[in-house]
Amino acid sequence: MAVPTTGATTASAAAGTPTASAGPVFRAQDLDLCKRTDLRPLAELSLTVARTDPKPPLGHPGAACLFELRTRTGHQANLRVEASTLVSAAEAGRLYRATQQVTVMTPAGGIPGLGDEAEAFTRRSDPGFKYAEYMVHARTGNLVVKVWFSVGGASYAATETLRSKALTFLRATQAAVPIV
């Protein structure tokens, strides 16, 4: 379901201020997602944090954190949480669709109940070990949240495990972004 928007004024668009819409307007620029992301849902996977990178989303306002992780056997794992707040729901819709168009991951279908639009993607590769990835993104008004979770090992991590963790982080990130 699309959120209707009113036209942006030049001043508000230039200032990076969200335009009026029928729904809530979000602002993620001031979030510290490295500190706000609770990693306890990963406890059962015995992952340890090797490093964090708070680099914001590329090319649009928001906040993000990449958690570089290691499995008990020393394999690579990653979790990236990203919240982008654009000037309008229409702009957020364009960002949402751009992800669909540029990802090399395989579509895994829509996910109801996560906002105006939500879908997931998966990928498995073998860069010298079994590497499984799951990405979910959702749009609500001017907010786009994306979560990418990957785990490497001697065998592929179960897609359902990756899915449940990614959805947990997506919902928590959506809840962390304030309405202005």
Short mmCIF file of C-alpha atoms in Angstrom, two decimals:
data_model
loop_
_atom_site.label_atom_id
_atom_site.label_comp_id
_atom_site.label_asym_id
_atom_site.label_seq_id
_atom_site.Cartn_x
_atom_site.Cartn_y
_atom_site.Cartn_z
CA MET A 1 0.00 0.00 0.00
CA ALA A 2 1.51 3.32 -1.03
CA VAL A 3 1.47 6.26 1.34
CA PRO A 4 0.06 9.34 -0.40
CA THR A 5 2.29 12.39 -0.20
CA THR A 6 1.92 16.06 -0.85
CA GLY A 7 4.34 17.90 -3.09
CA ALA A 8 7.66 18.92 -1.54
CA THR A 9 8.51 22.55 -1.32
CA THR A 10 11.89 23.49 -2.70
CA ALA A 11 13.02 24.78 0.69
CA SER A 12 12.14 21.63 2.62
CA ALA A 13 13.64 19.36 -0.02
CA ALA A 14 16.84 21.40 -0.11
CA ALA A 15 17.10 21.36 3.68
CA GLY A 16 16.70 17.58 3.81
CA THR A 17 13.53 17.89 5.86
CA PRO A 18 10.90 15.25 5.19
CA THR A 19 7.85 16.53 3.36
CA ALA A 20 4.34 16.19 4.69
CA SER A 21 2.59 12.88 4.08
CA ALA A 22 -0.50 11.09 5.22
CA GLY A 23 1.58 8.91 7.57
CA PRO A 24 4.32 9.47 10.12
CA VAL A 25 7.60 11.13 9.12
CA PHE A 26 10.76 9.48 10.42
CA ARG A 27 14.30 10.78 11.04
CA ALA A 28 17.20 8.34 11.44
CA GLN A 29 20.19 10.65 10.99
CA ASP A 30 20.92 11.00 14.72
CA LEU A 31 20.75 7.29 15.60
CA ASP A 32 23.80 5.34 16.70
CA LEU A 33 22.79 1.92 15.41
CA CYS A 34 26.05 0.35 16.60
CA LYS A 35 25.05 1.16 20.19
CA ARG A 36 21.29 0.72 19.78
CA THR A 37 21.38 -2.71 18.12
CA ASP A 38 20.93 -5.45 20.70
CA LEU A 39 22.95 -8.47 19.54
CA ARG A 40 21.44 -10.90 22.08
CA PRO A 41 19.35 -12.61 19.35
CA LEU A 42 22.66 -13.91 17.95
CA ALA A 43 23.72 -15.60 21.22
CA GLU A 44 22.60 -19.08 20.16
CA LEU A 45 24.85 -18.83 17.08
CA SER A 46 27.96 -18.21 19.22
CA LEU A 47 29.08 -15.23 17.12
CA THR A 48 31.58 -12.73 18.44
CA VAL A 49 32.01 -9.15 17.27
CA ALA A 50 35.38 -8.54 15.62
CA ARG A 51 34.65 -4.92 14.66
CA THR A 52 31.87 -2.42 14.06
CA ASP A 53 31.59 0.23 11.36
CA PRO A 54 29.01 3.02 11.81
CA LYS A 55 29.32 4.29 8.22
CA PRO A 56 25.90 5.71 7.24
CA PRO A 57 23.98 4.64 4.15
CA LEU A 58 25.64 5.73 0.93
CA GLY A 59 24.01 8.65 -0.85
CA HIS A 60 21.03 9.29 1.43
CA PRO A 61 20.34 10.44 5.00
CA GLY A 62 20.17 7.87 7.74
CA ALA A 63 22.15 5.66 10.08
CA ALA A 64 23.74 2.24 9.82
CA CYS A 65 26.09 -0.19 11.49
CA LEU A 66 28.06 -3.09 10.08
CA PHE A 67 28.96 -5.73 12.64
CA GLU A 68 31.83 -7.89 11.43
CA LEU A 69 31.47 -11.15 13.30
CA ARG A 70 33.27 -14.46 13.66
CA THR A 71 31.79 -17.90 14.22
CA ARG A 72 33.12 -20.27 16.86
CA THR A 73 35.18 -21.95 14.10
CA GLY A 74 36.60 -18.62 12.91
CA HIS A 75 34.44 -18.18 9.81
CA GLN A 76 33.20 -14.81 8.65
CA ALA A 77 29.73 -13.56 9.55
CA ASN A 78 28.22 -10.11 9.10
CA LEU A 79 25.20 -8.13 10.22
CA ARG A 80 24.39 -4.75 8.71
CA VAL A 81 21.43 -2.73 9.95
CA GLU A 82 20.52 0.39 8.01
CA ALA A 83 17.78 3.00 8.41
CA SER A 84 17.36 5.62 5.68
CA THR A 85 14.95 8.51 5.99
CA LEU A 86 14.28 10.35 2.78
CA VAL A 87 12.49 13.62 2.08
CA SER A 88 9.27 11.88 1.06
CA ALA A 89 7.53 8.54 0.84
CA ALA A 90 7.95 8.73 -2.95
CA GLU A 91 11.74 9.09 -2.59
CA ALA A 92 11.77 6.21 -0.09
CA GLY A 93 9.81 4.13 -2.60
CA ARG A 94 12.44 4.82 -5.25
CA LEU A 95 15.22 3.73 -2.86
CA TYR A 96 13.25 0.61 -1.97
CA ARG A 97 12.80 -0.31 -5.66
CA ALA A 98 16.47 0.46 -6.43
CA THR A 99 17.53 -2.28 -4.01
CA GLN A 100 15.38 -4.74 -5.94
CA GLN A 101 17.03 -3.68 -9.17
CA VAL A 102 20.69 -3.77 -8.09
CA THR A 103 20.96 -6.74 -5.74
CA VAL A 104 22.59 -9.92 -7.01
CA MET A 105 20.67 -11.89 -4.41
CA THR A 106 17.71 -14.13 -5.29
CA PRO A 107 14.24 -12.79 -4.41
CA ALA A 108 12.63 -14.75 -1.56
CA GLY A 109 9.24 -13.02 -1.68
CA GLY A 110 7.25 -10.31 0.02
CA ILE A 111 6.76 -10.19 3.76
CA PRO A 112 3.45 -8.85 5.08
CA GLY A 113 3.11 -6.81 8.26
CA LEU A 114 6.41 -4.91 8.13
CA GLY A 115 5.20 -1.60 6.67
CA ASP A 116 4.00 -0.35 3.32
CA GLU A 117 6.33 -2.72 1.43
CA ALA A 118 8.71 -5.47 2.53
CA GLU A 119 10.57 -8.29 0.83
CA ALA A 120 13.54 -10.58 1.29
CA PHE A 121 16.45 -11.94 -0.73
CA THR A 122 18.82 -14.87 -0.25
CA ARG A 123 22.14 -16.01 -1.63
CA ARG A 124 24.53 -18.91 -1.14
CA SER A 125 28.11 -18.97 -2.35
CA ASP A 126 31.29 -20.94 -1.79
CA PRO A 127 34.33 -18.64 -1.46
CA GLY A 128 36.38 -21.48 0.07
CA PHE A 129 33.68 -22.09 2.71
CA LYS A 130 29.87 -22.21 2.70
CA TYR A 131 28.50 -18.66 2.89
CA ALA A 132 24.76 -18.02 3.33
CA GLU A 133 23.21 -14.54 3.14
CA TYR A 134 19.74 -13.18 3.87
CA MET A 135 18.58 -9.61 3.30
CA VAL A 136 15.24 -8.06 4.16
CA HIS A 137 14.17 -4.51 3.53
CA ALA A 138 10.98 -2.66 4.33
CA ARG A 139 9.51 0.76 3.62
CA THR A 140 7.11 2.70 5.81
CA GLY A 141 6.41 6.23 4.60
CA ASN A 142 9.77 7.99 4.23
CA LEU A 143 11.67 5.25 6.15
CA VAL A 144 13.53 2.37 4.50
CA VAL A 145 15.13 -0.20 6.82
CA LYS A 146 17.45 -2.85 5.44
CA VAL A 147 19.05 -5.75 7.31
CA TRP A 148 21.67 -8.02 5.76
CA PHE A 149 22.84 -11.05 7.74
CA SER A 150 25.40 -13.59 6.55
CA VAL A 151 27.16 -16.55 8.13
CA GLY A 152 30.00 -18.68 6.83
CA GLY A 153 30.95 -22.19 7.87
CA ALA A 154 31.66 -25.78 6.88
CA SER A 155 27.98 -26.03 5.85
CA TYR A 156 25.37 -23.45 4.91
CA ALA A 157 23.48 -21.79 7.74
CA ALA A 158 19.78 -22.60 7.54
CA THR A 159 17.82 -19.96 5.63
CA GLU A 160 15.10 -19.98 8.30
CA THR A 161 17.69 -19.18 10.99
CA LEU A 162 19.03 -16.26 8.96
CA ARG A 163 15.48 -15.13 8.19
CA SER A 164 14.28 -15.13 11.80
CA LYS A 165 17.34 -13.17 12.99
CA ALA A 166 17.12 -10.64 10.14
CA LEU A 167 13.42 -10.04 10.82
CA THR A 168 14.12 -9.56 14.53
CA PHE A 169 16.74 -6.91 13.74
CA LEU A 170 14.53 -5.25 11.13
CA ARG A 171 11.63 -4.86 13.56
CA ALA A 172 13.94 -3.53 16.31
CA THR A 173 15.50 -1.03 13.92
CA GLN A 174 12.10 0.17 12.70
CA ALA A 175 11.05 0.69 16.34
CA ALA A 176 14.26 2.64 17.11
CA VAL A 177 13.74 5.29 14.44
CA PRO A 178 11.94 8.32 15.92
CA ILE A 179 8.97 10.03 14.36
CA VAL A 180 9.48 13.78 13.96
#
